[in-house]
CSV table of C-alpha atoms in Angstrom, one decimal:
chain,number,residue,atom,x,y,z
C,1,MET,CA,15.0,49.5,33.5
C,2,HIS,CA,16.9,49.2,36.8
C,3,LEU,CA,18.7,45.9,37.0
C,4,LEU,CA,17.2,44.6,40.3
C,5,ARG,CA,13.8,45.5,39.1
C,6,PHE,CA,14.4,43.7,35.8
C,7,LEU,CA,15.6,40.6,37.6
C,8,ALA,CA,12.6,40.6,39.9
C,9,ILE,CA,10.2,40.7,37.0
C,10,LEU,CA,12.1,38.2,35.0
C,11,VAL,CA,12.0,35.6,37.8
C,12,ALA,CA,8.2,36.1,38.1
C,13,CYS,CA,7.4,36.1,34.4
C,14,GLY,CA,9.8,33.4,33.2
C,15,PRO,CA,11.6,33.6,29.8
C,16,ALA,CA,11.1,36.7,27.8
C,17,VAL,CA,9.6,34.9,24.8
C,18,ALA,CA,5.8,35.4,24.4
C,19,SER,CA,3.8,32.6,22.8
C,20,ALA,CA,2.0,33.4,19.6
C,21,THR,CA,-1.2,32.2,21.2
C,22,GLN,CA,-1.1,34.8,24.0
C,23,PRO,CA,-3.6,37.6,23.4
C,24,ASN,CA,-2.7,41.1,22.5
C,25,VAL,CA,-3.8,43.8,25.0
C,26,ILE,CA,-5.0,47.3,24.3
C,27,VAL,CA,-5.7,49.5,27.3
C,28,ILE,CA,-7.6,52.7,26.4
C,29,LEU,CA,-7.7,55.4,29.0
C,30,ALA,CA,-10.1,58.3,28.4
C,31,ASP,CA,-9.4,61.7,30.0
C,32,ASP,CA,-12.0,63.5,32.1
C,33,GLN,CA,-15.0,61.5,30.7
C,34,GLY,CA,-18.0,61.7,33.0
C,35,SER,CA,-19.3,58.8,35.1
C,36,VAL,CA,-22.3,58.2,32.8
C,37,ASP,CA,-21.1,59.7,29.5
C,38,LEU,CA,-21.6,56.8,27.1
C,39,GLY,CA,-24.8,55.6,25.4
C,40,CYS,CA,-24.4,52.3,27.1
C,41,TYR,CA,-24.4,54.1,30.5
C,42,GLY,CA,-27.6,55.8,29.7
C,43,ALA,CA,-26.5,59.1,28.1
C,44,ALA,CA,-29.4,59.7,25.7
C,45,ASP,CA,-28.0,62.9,24.3
C,46,LEU,CA,-24.6,61.6,23.3
C,47,TYR,CA,-23.6,59.5,20.3
C,48,THR,CA,-21.0,56.8,21.1
C,49,PRO,CA,-21.8,53.8,18.8
C,50,HIS,CA,-18.3,52.4,18.9
C,51,LEU,CA,-17.8,52.3,22.6
C,52,ASP,CA,-21.3,51.0,23.0
C,53,ALA,CA,-20.4,48.2,20.6
C,54,LEU,CA,-17.4,47.5,22.7
C,55,ALA,CA,-19.6,47.1,25.7
C,56,ALA,CA,-22.0,44.9,23.7
C,57,ARG,CA,-19.1,42.6,22.8
C,58,GLY,CA,-17.8,42.5,26.4
C,59,VAL,CA,-18.4,43.2,30.1
C,60,ARG,CA,-19.4,46.6,31.4
C,61,PHE,CA,-18.9,47.6,35.0
C,62,THR,CA,-21.4,49.8,37.0
C,63,GLN,CA,-19.3,50.2,40.2
C,64,PHE,CA,-15.8,50.8,38.8
C,65,TYR,CA,-13.5,53.2,40.4
C,66,ALA,CA,-10.5,55.2,39.2
C,67,GLY,CA,-7.5,55.3,41.3
C,68,ALA,CA,-7.8,59.1,41.9
C,69,PRO,CA,-10.1,62.0,40.9
C,70,VAL,CA,-7.2,63.6,39.0
C,71,CYS,CA,-5.0,62.6,36.1
C,72,SER,CA,-1.5,61.6,37.1
C,73,PRO,CA,-2.3,59.6,40.2
C,74,SER,CA,-5.1,57.8,38.3
C,75,ARG,CA,-2.7,56.8,35.5
C,76,ALA,CA,0.0,55.7,37.9
C,77,CYS,CA,-2.5,53.4,39.7
C,78,LEU,CA,-3.6,51.8,36.4
C,79,LEU,CA,0.0,51.2,35.3
C,80,THR,CA,1.3,49.8,38.6
C,81,GLY,CA,-1.7,48.1,40.2
C,82,ARG,CA,-1.0,50.1,43.3
C,83,TYR,CA,-2.7,53.0,45.1
C,84,PRO,CA,-1.2,56.2,43.8
C,85,VAL,CA,0.2,57.3,47.2
C,86,ARG,CA,2.0,53.9,47.5
C,87,ALA,CA,3.2,54.2,43.9
C,88,GLY,CA,4.8,57.6,44.7
C,89,VAL,CA,2.3,59.8,42.7
C,90,PRO,CA,0.1,61.5,45.2
C,91,GLY,CA,-0.6,64.4,42.9
C,92,ASN,CA,-0.2,65.6,39.3
C,93,CYS,CA,3.2,65.2,37.6
C,94,ALA,CA,5.3,67.6,35.6
C,95,SER,CA,3.9,69.2,32.4
C,96,GLN,CA,7.2,71.1,31.6
C,97,ARG,CA,10.4,69.4,30.6
C,98,GLY,CA,12.6,68.6,33.6
C,99,GLY,CA,9.8,69.6,36.1
C,100,PRO,CA,9.2,67.9,39.4
C,101,GLY,CA,6.7,65.1,39.9
C,102,ALA,CA,6.9,61.7,38.2
C,103,LEU,CA,6.2,58.0,38.6
C,104,PRO,CA,9.3,56.7,40.4
C,105,PRO,CA,11.6,54.6,38.1
C,106,ALA,CA,11.6,51.9,40.8
C,107,GLU,CA,7.9,51.2,40.3
C,108,VAL,CA,7.1,48.1,38.1
C,109,THR,CA,4.7,49.1,35.3
C,110,LEU,CA,2.3,47.1,33.3
C,111,ALA,CA,4.6,47.7,30.3
C,112,GLU,CA,7.6,46.3,32.2
C,113,LEU,CA,5.7,43.3,33.3
C,114,PHE,CA,4.5,42.5,29.8
C,115,LYS,CA,7.8,43.4,28.1
C,116,THR,CA,9.7,41.0,30.3
C,117,ALA,CA,7.2,38.3,29.4
C,118,GLY,CA,8.1,38.9,25.7
C,119,TYR,CA,5.5,41.3,24.6
C,120,ALA,CA,6.1,44.3,22.3
C,121,THR,CA,5.0,47.4,24.2
C,122,ALA,CA,3.9,50.9,23.1
C,123,GLN,CA,2.4,54.0,24.7
C,124,ILE,CA,0.5,56.3,22.4
C,125,GLY,CA,-1.1,59.5,23.5
C,126,LYS,CA,-0.8,61.4,26.8
C,127,TRP,CA,1.8,60.5,29.4
C,128,HIS,CA,1.8,63.0,32.3
C,129,LEU,CA,3.9,60.7,34.5
C,130,GLY,CA,7.3,62.3,34.2
C,131,TYR,CA,9.3,64.6,32.0
C,132,THR,CA,12.9,63.6,32.7
C,133,PRO,CA,15.0,61.0,30.8
C,134,ASP,CA,14.5,58.3,33.5
C,135,THR,CA,10.7,58.9,33.8
C,136,ILE,CA,9.5,59.1,30.2
C,137,PRO,CA,7.6,56.1,28.7
C,138,ASN,CA,10.7,54.6,27.1
C,139,ALA,CA,12.3,54.4,30.5
C,140,GLN,CA,9.2,52.8,32.0
C,141,GLY,CA,8.9,49.7,29.8
C,142,PHE,CA,7.6,51.0,26.6
C,143,ASP,CA,9.5,50.0,23.4
C,144,HIS,CA,7.7,52.7,21.4
C,145,THR,CA,6.1,55.9,22.4
C,146,PHE,CA,4.3,58.7,20.7
C,147,GLY,CA,2.5,61.7,22.1
C,148,HIS,CA,2.7,64.5,24.6
C,149,MET,CA,4.5,64.3,28.0
C,150,GLY,CA,2.5,67.0,29.8
C,151,GLY,CA,-1.1,67.2,31.0
C,152,CYS,CA,-2.8,68.6,27.9
C,153,ILE,CA,-2.2,70.1,24.5
C,154,ASP,CA,-4.0,71.9,21.7
C,155,ASN,CA,-4.9,69.2,19.3
C,156,TYR,CA,-3.8,71.0,16.2
C,157,SER,CA,-0.6,73.0,17.2
C,158,HIS,CA,0.4,70.4,19.9
C,159,PHE,CA,1.4,73.1,22.3
C,160,PHE,CA,0.9,72.7,26.0
C,161,PHE,CA,-2.5,74.1,26.8
C,162,TRP,CA,-2.7,75.5,30.3
C,163,ASP,CA,-0.2,78.1,31.5
C,164,GLY,CA,3.2,79.4,30.5
C,165,PRO,CA,5.6,79.0,29.1
C,166,ASN,CA,3.7,77.8,26.1
C,167,ILE,CA,5.8,75.0,24.7
C,168,HIS,CA,5.5,72.5,21.8
C,169,ASP,CA,4.9,69.0,23.2
C,170,LEU,CA,4.9,66.2,20.7
C,171,HIS,CA,7.5,63.4,20.8
C,172,ARG,CA,8.3,60.1,19.3
C,173,ASN,CA,10.7,58.0,21.3
C,174,SER,CA,12.1,61.1,23.0
C,175,VAL,CA,12.6,63.0,19.8
C,176,GLU,CA,10.5,66.1,19.2
C,177,VAL,CA,8.4,65.8,16.1
C,178,PHE,CA,6.3,68.4,14.3
C,179,CYS,CA,2.9,67.6,12.8
C,180,ASP,CA,1.5,71.2,12.7
C,181,GLY,CA,-2.2,71.4,11.9
C,182,GLN,CA,-2.8,67.6,12.1
C,183,TYR,CA,-5.6,66.5,14.5
C,184,PHE,CA,-3.9,64.7,17.4
C,185,PRO,CA,-6.7,62.0,17.7
C,186,ASP,CA,-6.0,61.1,14.0
C,187,LEU,CA,-2.3,61.0,14.6
C,188,MET,CA,-2.8,58.6,17.5
C,189,VAL,CA,-4.8,56.2,15.3
C,190,GLN,CA,-2.2,56.3,12.6
C,191,GLU,CA,0.7,55.6,15.0
C,192,ALA,CA,-1.2,52.7,16.6
C,193,ALA,CA,-2.0,51.2,13.2
C,194,ARG,CA,1.6,51.2,12.3
C,195,PHE,CA,2.6,49.6,15.6
C,196,MET,CA,-0.1,46.9,15.4
C,197,GLU,CA,0.7,46.0,11.8
C,198,ALA,CA,4.4,45.7,12.6
C,199,HIS,CA,3.6,43.3,15.4
C,200,ARG,CA,0.6,41.5,14.0
C,201,ASN,CA,2.4,38.1,14.3
C,202,HIS,CA,3.7,38.7,17.8
C,203,PRO,CA,1.8,39.6,21.1
C,204,PHE,CA,1.8,43.3,21.9
C,205,LEU,CA,0.6,45.6,24.7
C,206,LEU,CA,-0.7,49.0,23.6
C,207,TYR,CA,-1.4,51.7,26.2
C,208,TYR,CA,-3.7,54.0,24.3
C,209,ALA,CA,-3.8,57.0,26.6
C,210,LEU,CA,-6.3,59.5,25.2
C,211,ASN,CA,-6.2,63.2,25.9
C,212,THR,CA,-10.0,63.4,25.1
C,213,PRO,CA,-12.5,64.7,26.2
C,214,HIS,CA,-10.1,66.7,28.3
C,215,TYR,CA,-10.1,70.5,27.5
C,216,PRO,CA,-9.6,72.2,25.1
C,217,TYR,CA,-12.9,70.9,23.6
C,218,GLN,CA,-12.0,70.5,20.0
C,219,GLY,CA,-14.6,68.3,18.3
C,220,ASP,CA,-14.9,68.1,14.5
C,221,ALA,CA,-17.1,70.7,12.8
C,222,LYS,CA,-19.5,67.9,11.7
C,223,TRP,CA,-20.0,66.9,15.4
C,224,LEU,CA,-20.5,70.5,16.5
C,225,GLN,CA,-23.2,70.7,13.8
C,226,HIS,CA,-24.7,67.4,14.9
C,227,PHE,CA,-25.1,68.6,18.5
C,228,GLN,CA,-26.1,72.2,17.7
C,229,HIS,CA,-29.4,71.6,19.5
C,230,LEU,CA,-27.6,71.0,22.9
C,231,PRO,CA,-26.9,73.9,25.2
C,232,SER,CA,-23.3,75.0,25.8
C,233,PRO,CA,-21.0,73.6,27.1
C,234,ARG,CA,-22.7,70.2,26.7
C,235,ARG,CA,-22.6,70.8,23.0
C,236,LEU,CA,-18.9,71.3,22.9
C,237,TYR,CA,-18.3,68.3,25.2
C,238,ALA,CA,-20.6,66.0,23.2
C,239,ALA,CA,-18.9,66.9,20.0
C,240,PHE,CA,-15.5,66.0,21.5
C,241,VAL,CA,-16.8,62.7,22.9
C,242,SER,CA,-18.2,61.7,19.5
C,243,ALA,CA,-14.9,62.7,17.8
C,244,GLN,CA,-13.1,60.4,20.3
C,245,ASP,CA,-15.6,57.6,19.7
C,246,GLU,CA,-15.2,57.9,16.0
C,247,ARG,CA,-11.4,57.5,16.2
C,248,LEU,CA,-11.8,54.5,18.6
C,249,GLY,CA,-14.0,52.9,16.0
C,250,ARG,CA,-11.1,53.3,13.5
C,251,LEU,CA,-8.7,51.8,16.0
C,252,VAL,CA,-10.8,48.7,16.4
C,253,GLY,CA,-11.3,48.7,12.6
C,254,VAL,CA,-7.5,48.3,12.3
C,255,LEU,CA,-7.7,45.2,14.5
C,256,ASP,CA,-10.5,43.8,12.3
C,257,ALA,CA,-8.5,44.5,9.1
C,258,LEU,CA,-5.5,42.6,10.6
C,259,ALA,CA,-7.7,39.7,11.7
C,260,LEU,CA,-6.6,40.3,15.3
C,261,ARG,CA,-9.9,41.2,17.0
C,262,GLU,CA,-10.5,37.8,18.7
C,263,ARG,CA,-6.9,37.6,19.7
C,264,THR,CA,-7.0,41.0,21.4
C,265,ILE,CA,-8.2,42.1,24.9
C,266,ILE,CA,-9.5,45.7,24.9
C,267,VAL,CA,-9.9,47.6,28.2
C,268,PHE,CA,-11.6,51.0,28.4
C,269,GLN,CA,-12.0,53.3,31.3
C,270,SER,CA,-11.9,57.0,32.1
C,271,ASP,CA,-9.2,58.4,34.4
C,272,ASN,CA,-11.6,60.4,36.5
C,273,GLY,CA,-14.9,62.2,36.4
C,274,HIS,CA,-15.7,65.2,34.1
C,275,SER,CA,-14.1,68.6,34.5
C,276,THR,CA,-15.8,71.7,35.8
C,277,GLU,CA,-12.8,73.8,35.4
C,278,GLU,CA,-12.9,77.2,33.7
C,279,ARG,CA,-10.8,75.9,30.9
C,280,ALA,CA,-13.6,73.3,30.4
C,281,HIS,CA,-16.2,76.0,30.2
C,282,PHE,CA,-17.2,75.0,33.8
C,283,GLY,CA,-18.6,71.7,32.7
C,284,GLY,CA,-20.1,69.8,29.8
C,285,GLY,CA,-19.8,66.3,31.2
C,286,SER,CA,-22.1,64.5,33.5
C,287,ALA,CA,-22.0,62.4,36.6
C,288,GLY,CA,-25.6,61.5,36.3
C,289,PRO,CA,-27.0,60.6,39.7
C,290,TYR,CA,-23.7,61.0,41.5
C,291,ARG,CA,-22.4,63.9,43.4
C,292,GLY,CA,-19.1,65.6,42.5
C,293,ALA,CA,-16.7,65.7,39.5
C,294,LYS,CA,-13.0,65.8,38.7
C,295,PHE,CA,-10.9,66.6,41.8
C,296,SER,CA,-13.6,65.3,44.2
C,297,LEU,CA,-13.8,62.1,46.1
C,298,PHE,CA,-17.5,62.0,45.9
C,299,GLU,CA,-18.7,59.4,43.5
C,300,GLY,CA,-18.8,61.7,40.5
C,301,GLY,CA,-15.0,62.2,40.7
C,302,ILE,CA,-14.0,58.6,40.9
C,303,ARG,CA,-16.8,56.3,39.7
C,304,VAL,CA,-16.1,56.0,35.9
C,305,PRO,CA,-17.2,54.0,32.9
C,306,ALA,CA,-15.2,50.8,32.4
C,307,ILE,CA,-15.4,48.0,29.8
C,308,ILE,CA,-13.4,44.9,28.9
C,309,SER,CA,-13.9,43.0,25.7
C,310,TRP,CA,-12.3,39.8,24.4
C,311,PRO,CA,-14.8,38.2,21.9
C,312,GLY,CA,-14.8,34.4,21.9
C,313,THR,CA,-13.3,34.2,25.4
C,314,LEU,CA,-15.0,36.6,27.8
C,315,PRO,CA,-18.8,37.0,28.1
C,316,GLN,CA,-20.5,39.4,25.8
C,317,GLN,CA,-23.4,41.8,26.5
C,318,ALA,CA,-22.6,41.4,30.2
C,319,VAL,CA,-22.9,43.8,33.1
C,320,ARG,CA,-21.1,43.4,36.4
C,321,ASP,CA,-22.3,45.3,39.5
C,322,GLN,CA,-19.4,44.1,41.7
C,323,THR,CA,-17.0,46.7,43.0
C,324,ALA,CA,-13.9,47.0,40.9
C,325,HIS,CA,-10.9,49.4,40.8
C,326,ALA,CA,-8.3,50.6,38.2
C,327,ALA,CA,-5.6,48.9,40.2
C,328,ASP,CA,-7.3,45.6,39.3
C,329,TRP,CA,-6.4,45.8,35.6
C,330,LEU,CA,-2.7,44.8,36.0
C,331,PRO,CA,-3.4,41.5,37.9
C,332,THR,CA,-6.5,40.8,35.7
C,333,LEU,CA,-4.6,41.2,32.5
C,334,ALA,CA,-1.6,39.2,33.8
C,335,GLU,CA,-4.0,36.3,34.7
C,336,LEU,CA,-5.8,36.4,31.3
C,337,CYS,CA,-2.5,36.4,29.5
C,338,GLY,CA,-0.8,33.7,31.6
C,339,ILE,CA,1.8,36.1,33.1
C,340,ARG,CA,2.9,35.5,36.7
C,341,LEU,CA,2.9,38.6,38.9
C,342,PRO,CA,6.2,39.9,40.3
C,343,SER,CA,6.7,39.7,44.1
C,344,ILE,CA,5.7,43.2,44.9
C,345,ARG,CA,2.7,44.5,47.0
C,346,LEU,CA,-0.3,45.1,44.8
C,347,ASP,CA,-3.5,46.8,45.8
C,348,GLY,CA,-5.3,45.5,42.7
C,349,ARG,CA,-7.0,42.1,42.6
C,350,SER,CA,-7.7,40.0,39.6
C,351,LEU,CA,-11.2,40.4,38.2
C,352,ALA,CA,-11.0,37.2,36.1
C,353,ALA,CA,-13.5,35.3,38.2
C,354,VAL,CA,-16.0,38.2,38.2
C,355,LEU,CA,-15.7,38.4,34.4
C,356,ARG,CA,-16.4,34.8,33.9
C,357,ASP,CA,-19.1,34.4,36.6
C,358,PRO,CA,-21.8,37.1,37.3
C,359,GLN,CA,-22.3,35.5,40.7
C,360,ALA,CA,-18.7,35.7,41.8
C,361,SER,CA,-17.9,38.1,44.7
C,362,SER,CA,-15.9,41.2,44.2
C,363,PRO,CA,-12.3,40.5,45.0
C,364,HIS,CA,-12.5,43.5,47.3
C,365,ASP,CA,-15.3,42.1,49.5
C,366,GLY,CA,-14.1,42.0,53.0
C,367,SER,CA,-11.5,44.7,52.6
C,368,ALA,CA,-11.6,48.5,52.1
C,369,LEU,CA,-10.8,50.5,49.0
C,370,HIS,CA,-8.7,53.6,49.7
C,371,TRP,CA,-8.1,56.9,47.9
C,372,GLN,CA,-5.7,59.6,48.8
C,373,VAL,CA,-4.7,62.8,46.9
C,374,GLY,CA,-1.8,64.8,48.3
C,375,GLN,CA,0.3,64.1,51.4
C,376,GLY,CA,0.3,65.2,55.0
C,377,PRO,CA,-2.5,66.3,57.2
C,378,ASP,CA,-4.2,68.3,54.4
C,379,ALA,CA,-4.4,65.3,52.0
C,380,ASP,CA,-7.8,64.4,50.6
C,381,TRP,CA,-8.8,60.8,51.4
C,382,ALA,CA,-11.8,58.4,51.3
C,383,VAL,CA,-12.5,54.8,52.1
C,384,ARG,CA,-15.1,52.4,50.9
C,385,ASP,CA,-15.9,49.2,52.8
C,386,GLY,CA,-18.9,47.2,51.4
C,387,ASP,CA,-21.7,49.7,51.0
C,388,TRP,CA,-20.3,52.2,53.4
C,389,LYS,CA,-18.1,55.1,52.2
C,390,LEU,CA,-16.4,57.6,54.4
C,391,ILE,CA,-14.9,60.7,52.9
C,392,GLY,CA,-12.3,62.0,55.3
C,393,ARG,CA,-11.6,65.2,53.4
C,394,THR,CA,-12.4,66.4,49.9
C,395,ARG,CA,-13.7,69.3,47.8
C,396,ASP,CA,-17.3,69.3,46.7
C,397,THR,CA,-17.2,70.3,43.0
C,398,SER,CA,-21.0,70.4,42.8
C,399,ARG,CA,-21.0,73.6,44.8
C,400,PRO,CA,-21.1,76.9,42.9
C,401,PRO,CA,-17.7,78.7,42.4
C,402,GLY,CA,-16.8,81.0,45.2
C,403,GLU,CA,-18.6,78.9,47.9
C,404,ASP,CA,-16.6,77.0,50.5
C,405,ASN,CA,-16.4,73.6,48.9
C,406,ARG,CA,-14.4,71.7,51.5
C,407,VAL,CA,-16.1,68.7,53.1
C,408,SER,CA,-14.8,66.5,55.9
C,409,MET,CA,-15.9,63.3,57.7
C,410,PHE,CA,-18.8,62.6,55.3
C,411,LEU,CA,-20.4,59.1,55.6
C,412,ALA,CA,-22.9,57.6,53.3
C,413,ASN,CA,-24.3,54.1,52.5
C,414,LEU,CA,-24.1,53.9,48.8
C,415,ARG,CA,-26.7,51.2,48.5
C,416,ASP,CA,-29.3,53.5,50.2
C,417,ASP,CA,-27.8,56.9,49.0
C,418,PRO,CA,-25.8,56.5,45.8
C,419,GLY,CA,-25.9,60.2,45.3
C,420,GLU,CA,-24.3,60.9,48.7
C,421,SER,CA,-26.9,63.5,49.5
C,422,THR,CA,-26.9,63.1,53.3
C,423,ASN,CA,-24.1,62.9,55.7
C,424,VAL,CA,-25.0,60.2,58.3
C,425,ALA,CA,-21.7,60.2,60.2
C,426,ASP,CA,-23.4,61.4,63.4
C,427,GLN,CA,-25.9,58.6,63.3
C,428,HIS,CA,-23.3,55.9,62.7
C,429,ALA,CA,-20.2,56.7,64.8
C,430,ASP,CA,-19.5,53.0,65.0
C,431,ILE,CA,-19.0,52.8,61.2
């Protein structure tokens, strides 16, 4: 950690000795999970009992936004509490060792904030925020890290799954490890269990960064059999979502076995909407009533499932319709854990009042939310202010392959037209 950055956080957080009464935190980030792809969000053809149970024991958001419609910027937003373009990650980061693109080391991460406050910190799963010695998880505030540095892997060989060169990508604390043939979601649970058991008597922060249900779709055989009645690629996707849910059930089961559940805040969200890429069989996930998918700034690309649960402290079986954003988790968790924020500009706002009071206003009322992917005049961008949303420029992933899918200056009132079916920019030039 850079010295000036460390001193700035230290002054804000106080002594680096966490109280045993402070809650643990687990932040679970799914990868390419569709806007409505959980049972608790109305997906009748999926089977997600464990995440549905998490929602039943917590607060579920209906207007929650990812920081971006694509992986790396979305993750940077969650970890810094800042819009990706401000955090220095306007697009995807390196998937090859030493490649360009990373979360700048000068950015203050959730892990650095909590580590300086005395928490043990771990990142398990997918990183995709830098592949150089000063941008890997251990250099960004995580005491312990296990997983892959690039954007996606085969879950059995742990080789990078996209384009060449095909390289093995599985590491523990910067050391390459080999677990050939072992299912990566199982390895994640095992690693997390060891970390939580080792720190059961001391507050910890666990960033559990899933690579599911991102392609390649590799659900267990039993889940493929369970969903054999569904058409492809929904069947493949559904099996992978249930495989993910089953492992998350095991993760929460570890907390129960360690008697830590009521001392632990669990956050869940997806990093962006479902993929319609060729490698994802052109679909499988669902945005329900919303237009668009991954890569798009229509709602289906950025409106995502999000849940927070802390039994005994936060409300249970609660739903919040207030507008919320991935950047909000950092200040929210800091407030819930009694950690003062560093003196840096955040775009996120604490949701603590909204969590406790269903009548509380969104902390974003009276100000606009902003998305930008890329840089320069060709960047994609959108703004939401109240019920109005203006897309300056984006791709429309709902259009068939081969068609011109670029959209510009598209205005919709989300209260009246949540599916963004009609552009009313010409009728509302004042807006």
